[in-house]
């Protein structure tokens, strides 16, 4: 049968990396499977993390790297592969990936979530050519230019604020007449002279040949439409869980894996941590808490089922 792990951790964002740290400290045989080339998850694309205790204002990439360095220092094993499915038989789980398969007593799913798309003409064609889902990654390319941000939550407001520091003009486009983001962020946003909010407005098309040149917008109340010249479009309309590989395996709610604070799913021995699980708040701090809780639950499961 080959090596049997105590726990396989799928995904290496803050939740997965914390789980790896706690697992190694508990002396569990552990492997972390990550499909991307770098660990850290969405935090890698965050310009500034100002609410992680003890490290105010740290760059998101640096924070993600600190998590990975901690896990590496403890000797956590990492592999780069894409999980295809998880199956249970005879009290053990088989985690089948594109390249290899792993046998384990428990599984932690910490695959996180990804950016939602507008699904409008021109979006796919112009992604990377003016269409972006990460202002902190690509904002520098639009210095002294005109950009638009779509969305009304914290991320959209943060993106608009970030872009205002380098762009000549920033439009924040929101389909409703009020924003959903934190009041402190809204106060900061409304104080910026080079940011204009377009209320009750949606993007219907992104225009350009080899580069974004404009967007077609429509007011949802008046039905008036027009073309807005912009050099870049930053899309911040939410995220969706990366859970498709586990369809039919565990209970879900709109794609989020059902699990409480103990991270226990509907299948004994499978745990969910971080943005992929049902929870009130999806932040780095709550992901870290999930990683710790998941390993505590894994230890309890292994003790009972040893």
mmCIF file of C-alpha atoms in Angstrom:
data_model
loop_
_atom_site.group_PDB
_atom_site.id
_atom_site.type_symbol
_atom_site.label_atom_id
_atom_site.label_comp_id
_atom_site.label_asym_id
_atom_site.label_seq_id
_atom_site.Cartn_x
_atom_site.Cartn_y
_atom_site.Cartn_z
ATOM 1 C CA UNK A 1 0.000 0.000 0.000
ATOM 2 C CA UNK A 2 2.921 2.338 0.589
ATOM 3 C CA UNK A 3 3.145 5.166 3.090
ATOM 4 C CA UNK A 4 0.093 6.008 5.157
ATOM 5 C CA UNK A 5 -0.108 9.588 6.384
ATOM 6 C CA UNK A 6 -1.885 10.721 9.517
ATOM 7 C CA UNK A 7 -3.252 13.727 7.664
ATOM 8 C CA UNK A 8 -3.246 15.060 4.113
ATOM 9 C CA UNK A 9 -3.803 18.821 3.931
ATOM 10 C CA UNK A 10 -5.239 20.003 0.614
ATOM 11 C CA UNK A 11 -4.349 23.642 -0.015
ATOM 12 C CA UNK A 12 -1.697 25.870 1.532
ATOM 13 C CA UNK A 13 -3.285 29.209 2.254
ATOM 14 C CA UNK A 14 -3.243 30.529 5.848
ATOM 15 C CA UNK A 15 -5.558 27.718 7.009
ATOM 16 C CA UNK A 16 -3.563 24.933 5.376
ATOM 17 C CA UNK A 17 -0.211 26.336 6.474
ATOM 18 C CA UNK A 18 -1.393 26.746 10.061
ATOM 19 C CA UNK A 19 -2.683 23.181 9.990
ATOM 20 C CA UNK A 20 0.732 22.050 8.732
ATOM 21 C CA UNK A 21 2.471 23.899 11.576
ATOM 22 C CA UNK A 22 0.180 22.404 14.217
ATOM 23 C CA UNK A 23 0.408 18.955 12.633
ATOM 24 C CA UNK A 24 4.208 18.933 12.732
ATOM 25 C CA UNK A 25 4.200 20.156 16.330
ATOM 26 C CA UNK A 26 1.855 17.247 17.116
ATOM 27 C CA UNK A 27 4.317 14.903 15.359
ATOM 28 C CA UNK A 28 1.750 13.765 12.804
ATOM 29 C CA UNK A 29 2.846 12.267 9.497
ATOM 30 C CA UNK A 30 1.714 15.080 7.201
ATOM 31 C CA UNK A 31 1.801 16.117 3.570
ATOM 32 C CA UNK A 32 0.438 19.359 2.121
ATOM 33 C CA UNK A 33 -0.836 19.289 -1.456
ATOM 34 C CA UNK A 34 -0.881 22.642 -3.266
ATOM 35 C CA UNK A 35 -1.858 23.089 -6.917
ATOM 36 C CA UNK A 36 -0.296 26.546 -7.277
ATOM 37 C CA UNK A 37 3.431 27.224 -7.527
ATOM 38 C CA UNK A 38 3.444 29.251 -4.295
ATOM 39 C CA UNK A 39 1.812 28.805 -0.901
ATOM 40 C CA UNK A 40 -0.162 31.567 0.773
ATOM 41 C CA UNK A 41 -3.516 31.644 -0.975
ATOM 42 C CA UNK A 42 -5.339 34.922 -1.584
ATOM 43 C CA UNK A 43 -3.284 36.813 0.988
ATOM 44 C CA UNK A 44 -0.403 36.843 -1.505
ATOM 45 C CA UNK A 45 -2.417 39.307 -3.593
ATOM 46 C CA UNK A 46 -3.160 41.671 -0.712
ATOM 47 C CA UNK A 47 -1.177 44.891 -0.695
ATOM 48 C CA UNK A 48 -1.527 45.512 3.003
ATOM 49 C CA UNK A 49 -2.907 43.452 5.888
ATOM 50 C CA UNK A 50 -3.769 45.850 8.682
ATOM 51 C CA UNK A 51 -5.900 43.636 10.907
ATOM 52 C CA UNK A 52 -3.680 40.643 11.608
ATOM 53 C CA UNK A 53 -2.770 40.890 15.317
ATOM 54 C CA UNK A 54 0.787 41.949 16.052
ATOM 55 C CA UNK A 55 1.738 42.702 12.444
ATOM 56 C CA UNK A 56 -0.187 45.850 11.450
ATOM 57 C CA UNK A 57 0.432 46.994 7.895
ATOM 58 C CA UNK A 58 2.370 43.919 6.787
ATOM 59 C CA UNK A 59 2.445 43.203 3.070
ATOM 60 C CA UNK A 60 0.192 40.245 2.242
ATOM 61 C CA UNK A 61 2.897 38.453 0.270
ATOM 62 C CA UNK A 62 5.328 38.777 3.166
ATOM 63 C CA UNK A 63 2.754 37.409 5.598
ATOM 64 C CA UNK A 64 2.076 34.401 3.376
ATOM 65 C CA UNK A 65 5.796 33.726 3.074
ATOM 66 C CA UNK A 66 6.211 33.910 6.858
ATOM 67 C CA UNK A 67 3.526 31.243 7.257
ATOM 68 C CA UNK A 68 5.275 28.998 4.717
ATOM 69 C CA UNK A 69 8.709 29.567 6.266
ATOM 70 C CA UNK A 70 7.343 28.533 9.663
ATOM 71 C CA UNK A 71 5.942 25.301 8.225
ATOM 72 C CA UNK A 72 9.200 24.628 6.351
ATOM 73 C CA UNK A 73 11.245 25.180 9.500
ATOM 74 C CA UNK A 74 9.255 22.458 11.251
ATOM 75 C CA UNK A 75 9.854 20.072 8.365
ATOM 76 C CA UNK A 76 6.415 20.005 6.758
ATOM 77 C CA UNK A 77 6.291 18.058 3.482
ATOM 78 C CA UNK A 78 4.873 19.910 0.457
ATOM 79 C CA UNK A 79 4.007 18.609 -2.995
ATOM 80 C CA UNK A 80 2.701 20.470 -6.029
ATOM 81 C CA UNK A 81 -0.245 18.612 -7.518
ATOM 82 C CA UNK A 82 -3.944 19.024 -8.290
ATOM 83 C CA UNK A 83 -6.425 16.931 -6.299
ATOM 84 C CA UNK A 84 -8.947 15.125 -8.492
ATOM 85 C CA UNK A 85 -10.979 13.236 -5.882
ATOM 86 C CA UNK A 86 -11.022 11.823 -2.369
ATOM 87 C CA UNK A 87 -12.369 8.340 -1.593
ATOM 88 C CA UNK A 88 -12.817 6.398 1.636
ATOM 89 C CA UNK A 89 -12.415 2.647 2.039
ATOM 90 C CA UNK A 90 -11.580 0.397 4.981
ATOM 91 C CA UNK A 91 -11.162 3.325 7.340
ATOM 92 C CA UNK A 92 -8.571 5.078 5.145
ATOM 93 C CA UNK A 93 -8.780 7.836 2.543
ATOM 94 C CA UNK A 94 -7.203 7.866 -0.883
ATOM 95 C CA UNK A 95 -6.428 11.337 -2.204
ATOM 96 C CA UNK A 96 -6.019 11.008 -5.953
ATOM 97 C CA UNK A 97 -4.166 13.818 -7.719
ATOM 98 C CA UNK A 98 -3.206 14.471 -11.313
ATOM 99 C CA UNK A 99 0.283 13.040 -10.734
ATOM 100 C CA UNK A 100 0.219 10.877 -7.597
ATOM 101 C CA UNK A 101 -2.106 9.336 -5.008
ATOM 102 C CA UNK A 102 -1.807 9.512 -1.222
ATOM 103 C CA UNK A 103 -3.208 7.258 1.500
ATOM 104 C CA UNK A 104 -4.139 8.889 4.768
ATOM 105 C CA UNK A 105 -6.111 8.437 7.966
ATOM 106 C CA UNK A 106 -7.582 11.956 7.798
ATOM 107 C CA UNK A 107 -8.010 14.794 5.306
ATOM 108 C CA UNK A 108 -8.161 18.553 5.804
ATOM 109 C CA UNK A 109 -9.710 20.471 2.906
ATOM 110 C CA UNK A 110 -8.357 24.014 2.902
ATOM 111 C CA UNK A 111 -8.644 24.862 -0.777
ATOM 112 C CA UNK A 112 -9.981 28.368 -0.225
ATOM 113 C CA UNK A 113 -11.993 30.351 -2.730
ATOM 114 C CA UNK A 114 -11.392 32.188 -6.015
ATOM 115 C CA UNK A 115 -12.539 35.384 -7.692
ATOM 116 C CA UNK A 116 -15.965 35.576 -9.292
ATOM 117 C CA UNK A 117 -16.167 36.929 -12.821
ATOM 118 C CA UNK A 118 -18.549 39.405 -14.395
ATOM 119 C CA UNK A 119 -19.212 37.053 -17.318
ATOM 120 C CA UNK A 120 -19.514 39.901 -19.815
ATOM 121 C CA UNK A 121 -18.201 40.135 -23.380
ATOM 122 C CA UNK A 122 -14.533 41.068 -23.519
ATOM 123 C CA UNK A 123 -13.704 39.899 -19.996
ATOM 124 C CA UNK A 124 -12.014 36.635 -20.921
ATOM 125 C CA UNK A 125 -10.400 38.015 -24.063
ATOM 126 C CA UNK A 126 -8.842 40.991 -22.277
ATOM 127 C CA UNK A 127 -7.815 39.325 -19.022
ATOM 128 C CA UNK A 128 -4.190 40.249 -18.504
ATOM 129 C CA UNK A 129 -4.549 43.037 -21.047
ATOM 130 C CA UNK A 130 -6.285 45.534 -18.817
ATOM 131 C CA UNK A 131 -8.726 43.230 -17.037
ATOM 132 C CA UNK A 132 -7.483 42.214 -13.598
ATOM 133 C CA UNK A 133 -8.775 40.608 -10.413
ATOM 134 C CA UNK A 134 -5.957 41.900 -8.234
ATOM 135 C CA UNK A 135 -5.351 45.628 -7.872
ATOM 136 C CA UNK A 136 -2.299 45.130 -5.681
ATOM 137 C CA UNK A 137 -0.762 42.814 -8.262
ATOM 138 C CA UNK A 138 -1.388 44.914 -11.359
ATOM 139 C CA UNK A 139 -2.105 48.443 -10.145
ATOM 140 C CA UNK A 140 1.427 49.665 -10.847
ATOM 141 C CA UNK A 141 0.858 49.107 -14.566
ATOM 142 C CA UNK A 142 -1.786 51.846 -14.543
ATOM 143 C CA UNK A 143 0.137 54.679 -12.944
ATOM 144 C CA UNK A 144 -1.263 58.056 -14.054
ATOM 145 C CA UNK A 145 -3.986 56.325 -16.066
ATOM 146 C CA UNK A 146 -7.760 55.863 -15.734
ATOM 147 C CA UNK A 147 -9.172 52.702 -14.157
ATOM 148 C CA UNK A 148 -12.503 51.275 -13.043
ATOM 149 C CA UNK A 149 -13.294 48.966 -10.147
ATOM 150 C CA UNK A 150 -16.509 46.933 -10.072
ATOM 151 C CA UNK A 151 -18.058 45.858 -6.780
ATOM 152 C CA UNK A 152 -19.355 47.280 -3.524
ATOM 153 C CA UNK A 153 -17.737 45.280 -0.726
ATOM 154 C CA UNK A 154 -14.564 45.701 1.288
ATOM 155 C CA UNK A 155 -12.286 44.387 -1.450
ATOM 156 C CA UNK A 156 -13.721 46.702 -4.119
ATOM 157 C CA UNK A 157 -13.377 49.734 -1.838
ATOM 158 C CA UNK A 158 -9.850 48.752 -0.823
ATOM 159 C CA UNK A 159 -8.930 48.313 -4.495
ATOM 160 C CA UNK A 160 -10.285 51.760 -5.366
ATOM 161 C CA UNK A 161 -8.371 53.351 -2.468
ATOM 162 C CA UNK A 162 -5.183 51.550 -3.454
ATOM 163 C CA UNK A 163 -5.504 52.554 -7.120
ATOM 164 C CA UNK A 164 -6.224 56.178 -6.189
ATOM 165 C CA UNK A 165 -2.652 56.470 -4.939
ATOM 166 C CA UNK A 166 -1.240 55.959 -8.425
ATOM 167 C CA UNK A 167 -4.030 56.434 -10.973
ATOM 168 C CA UNK A 168 -5.143 59.743 -12.442
ATOM 169 C CA UNK A 169 -8.801 58.748 -12.071
ATOM 170 C CA UNK A 170 -10.642 55.799 -10.539
ATOM 171 C CA UNK A 171 -14.301 54.915 -11.094
ATOM 172 C CA UNK A 172 -15.986 52.637 -8.566
ATOM 173 C CA UNK A 173 -18.959 50.995 -10.270
ATOM 174 C CA UNK A 174 -21.671 49.500 -8.086
ATOM 175 C CA UNK A 175 -25.064 48.094 -9.061
ATOM 176 C CA UNK A 176 -26.790 49.463 -5.934
ATOM 177 C CA UNK A 177 -27.157 52.898 -4.348
ATOM 178 C CA UNK A 178 -25.048 52.135 -1.283
ATOM 179 C CA UNK A 179 -21.865 50.224 -0.601
ATOM 180 C CA UNK A 180 -21.615 47.096 1.538
ATOM 181 C CA UNK A 181 -18.074 47.674 2.772
ATOM 182 C CA UNK A 182 -16.915 48.738 6.226
ATOM 183 C CA UNK A 183 -17.837 52.295 7.229
ATOM 184 C CA UNK A 184 -14.219 53.208 7.921
ATOM 185 C CA UNK A 185 -13.290 52.228 4.374
ATOM 186 C CA UNK A 186 -16.225 54.162 2.936
ATOM 187 C CA UNK A 187 -15.195 57.294 4.840
ATOM 188 C CA UNK A 188 -11.698 57.012 3.419
ATOM 189 C CA UNK A 189 -13.024 56.393 -0.080
ATOM 190 C CA UNK A 190 -15.378 59.366 -0.120
ATOM 191 C CA UNK A 191 -12.530 61.669 0.935
ATOM 192 C CA UNK A 192 -10.566 60.978 -2.248
ATOM 193 C CA UNK A 193 -10.807 63.611 -4.978
ATOM 194 C CA UNK A 194 -9.802 61.309 -7.831
ATOM 195 C CA UNK A 195 -12.371 58.579 -7.080
ATOM 196 C CA UNK A 196 -15.887 58.785 -8.517
ATOM 197 C CA UNK A 197 -18.622 56.318 -7.550
ATOM 198 C CA UNK A 198 -21.082 55.393 -10.289
ATOM 199 C CA UNK A 199 -24.195 54.258 -8.435
ATOM 200 C CA UNK A 200 -26.859 51.861 -9.756
ATOM 201 C CA UNK A 201 -24.537 50.949 -12.600
ATOM 202 C CA UNK A 202 -23.347 47.703 -14.157
ATOM 203 C CA UNK A 203 -20.668 46.832 -16.685
ATOM 204 C CA UNK A 204 -22.163 45.215 -19.766
ATOM 205 C CA UNK A 205 -19.112 44.913 -21.971
ATOM 206 C CA UNK A 206 -15.363 45.461 -21.875
ATOM 207 C CA UNK A 207 -14.067 46.942 -25.100
ATOM 208 C CA UNK A 208 -10.678 46.906 -26.791
ATOM 209 C CA UNK A 209 -8.593 45.106 -29.368
ATOM 210 C CA UNK A 210 -5.341 44.067 -27.697
ATOM 211 C CA UNK A 211 -5.864 46.236 -24.637
ATOM 212 C CA UNK A 212 -8.808 47.592 -22.644
ATOM 213 C CA UNK A 213 -9.952 50.874 -24.142
ATOM 214 C CA UNK A 214 -13.389 51.400 -22.601
ATOM 215 C CA UNK A 215 -16.323 49.739 -20.877
ATOM 216 C CA UNK A 216 -19.992 49.813 -21.783
ATOM 217 C CA UNK A 217 -22.048 50.656 -18.701
ATOM 218 C CA UNK A 218 -25.788 50.798 -17.970
ATOM 219 C CA UNK A 219 -27.757 52.475 -15.201
ATOM 220 C CA UNK A 220 -30.120 49.816 -13.830
ATOM 221 C CA UNK A 221 -32.738 52.408 -12.785
ATOM 222 C CA UNK A 222 -32.837 54.707 -15.807
ATOM 223 C CA UNK A 223 -31.640 52.102 -18.359
ATOM 224 C CA UNK A 224 -29.353 54.784 -19.787
ATOM 225 C CA UNK A 225 -26.187 53.314 -21.236
ATOM 226 C CA UNK A 226 -22.926 54.670 -22.521
ATOM 227 C CA UNK A 227 -19.247 54.068 -23.068
ATOM 228 C CA UNK A 228 -16.692 54.997 -20.421
ATOM 229 C CA UNK A 229 -13.054 55.332 -21.559
ATOM 230 C CA UNK A 230 -10.742 53.471 -19.166
ATOM 231 C CA UNK A 231 -7.330 51.852 -19.400
ATOM 232 C CA UNK A 232 -7.989 49.089 -16.902
ATOM 233 C CA UNK A 233 -10.833 47.223 -15.200
ATOM 234 C CA UNK A 234 -10.436 45.656 -11.768
ATOM 235 C CA UNK A 235 -13.147 43.129 -10.926
ATOM 236 C CA UNK A 236 -14.008 42.679 -7.249
ATOM 237 C CA UNK A 237 -17.454 41.096 -7.143
ATOM 238 C CA UNK A 238 -16.828 38.331 -4.660
ATOM 239 C CA UNK A 239 -15.393 34.868 -4.450
ATOM 240 C CA UNK A 240 -16.602 31.313 -4.810
ATOM 241 C CA UNK A 241 -15.334 28.238 -2.943
ATOM 242 C CA UNK A 242 -12.849 25.868 -4.568
ATOM 243 C CA UNK A 243 -14.762 22.743 -3.686
ATOM 244 C CA UNK A 244 -15.800 21.106 -6.964
ATOM 245 C CA UNK A 245 -13.407 18.171 -6.449
ATOM 246 C CA UNK A 246 -15.402 17.236 -3.348
ATOM 247 C CA UNK A 247 -18.915 17.327 -4.834
ATOM 248 C CA UNK A 248 -20.896 14.389 -3.478
ATOM 249 C CA UNK A 249 -18.258 13.634 -0.860
ATOM 250 C CA UNK A 250 -19.300 15.988 1.934
ATOM 251 C CA UNK A 251 -22.365 18.118 2.602
ATOM 252 C CA UNK A 252 -22.206 21.631 1.154
ATOM 253 C CA UNK A 253 -24.131 24.884 1.222
ATOM 254 C CA UNK A 254 -23.866 26.811 -2.055
ATOM 255 C CA UNK A 255 -20.484 25.212 -2.637
ATOM 256 C CA UNK A 256 -19.142 25.911 0.837
ATOM 257 C CA UNK A 257 -18.371 22.778 2.834
ATOM 258 C CA UNK A 258 -20.594 22.480 5.888
ATOM 259 C CA UNK A 259 -18.398 22.493 8.984
ATOM 260 C CA UNK A 260 -18.503 24.236 12.349
ATOM 261 C CA UNK A 261 -15.743 25.727 14.488
ATOM 262 C CA UNK A 262 -14.359 22.226 15.060
ATOM 263 C CA UNK A 263 -13.992 21.951 11.262
ATOM 264 C CA UNK A 264 -15.727 18.551 11.234
ATOM 265 C CA UNK A 265 -17.615 17.773 8.031
ATOM 266 C CA UNK A 266 -20.432 15.301 7.415
ATOM 267 C CA UNK A 267 -17.823 12.584 6.791
ATOM 268 C CA UNK A 268 -15.849 11.441 9.858
ATOM 269 C CA UNK A 269 -12.158 11.929 9.223
ATOM 270 C CA UNK A 270 -12.602 14.763 6.723
ATOM 271 C CA UNK A 271 -12.257 18.324 7.981
ATOM 272 C CA UNK A 272 -12.691 21.713 6.277
ATOM 273 C CA UNK A 273 -10.735 24.836 7.182
ATOM 274 C CA UNK A 274 -10.529 28.391 5.914
ATOM 275 C CA UNK A 275 -12.557 30.136 3.222
ATOM 276 C CA UNK A 276 -13.907 26.886 1.778
ATOM 277 C CA UNK A 277 -16.059 26.127 4.829
ATOM 278 C CA UNK A 278 -19.340 27.678 5.953
ATOM 279 C CA UNK A 279 -18.534 30.554 8.300
ATOM 280 C CA UNK A 280 -19.479 34.121 9.151
ATOM 281 C CA UNK A 281 -16.153 35.812 8.450
ATOM 282 C CA UNK A 282 -13.470 34.940 5.911
ATOM 283 C CA UNK A 283 -10.260 36.627 7.026
ATOM 284 C CA UNK A 284 -6.656 35.556 7.593
ATOM 285 C CA UNK A 285 -7.213 35.449 11.351
ATOM 286 C CA UNK A 286 -10.229 33.143 11.061
ATOM 287 C CA UNK A 287 -8.396 30.914 8.576
ATOM 288 C CA UNK A 288 -5.510 30.562 11.003
ATOM 289 C CA UNK A 289 -7.954 29.655 13.774
ATOM 290 C CA UNK A 290 -9.512 27.022 11.509
ATOM 291 C CA UNK A 291 -6.114 25.460 10.809
ATOM 292 C CA UNK A 292 -5.445 25.080 14.521
ATOM 293 C CA UNK A 293 -8.939 23.756 15.253
ATOM 294 C CA UNK A 294 -8.754 21.288 12.377
ATOM 295 C CA UNK A 295 -5.609 19.648 13.725
ATOM 296 C CA UNK A 296 -7.089 19.490 17.215
ATOM 297 C CA UNK A 297 -10.064 17.652 15.710
ATOM 298 C CA UNK A 298 -7.750 15.403 13.695
ATOM 299 C CA UNK A 299 -5.880 14.416 16.860
ATOM 300 C CA UNK A 300 -9.135 13.608 18.616
ATOM 301 C CA UNK A 301 -10.322 11.539 15.650
ATOM 302 C CA UNK A 302 -7.044 9.611 15.472
ATOM 303 C CA UNK A 303 -7.143 8.898 19.197
ATOM 304 C CA UNK A 304 -10.677 7.513 19.016
ATOM 305 C CA UNK A 305 -10.043 5.539 15.830
ATOM 306 C CA UNK A 306 -6.544 4.225 16.508
#
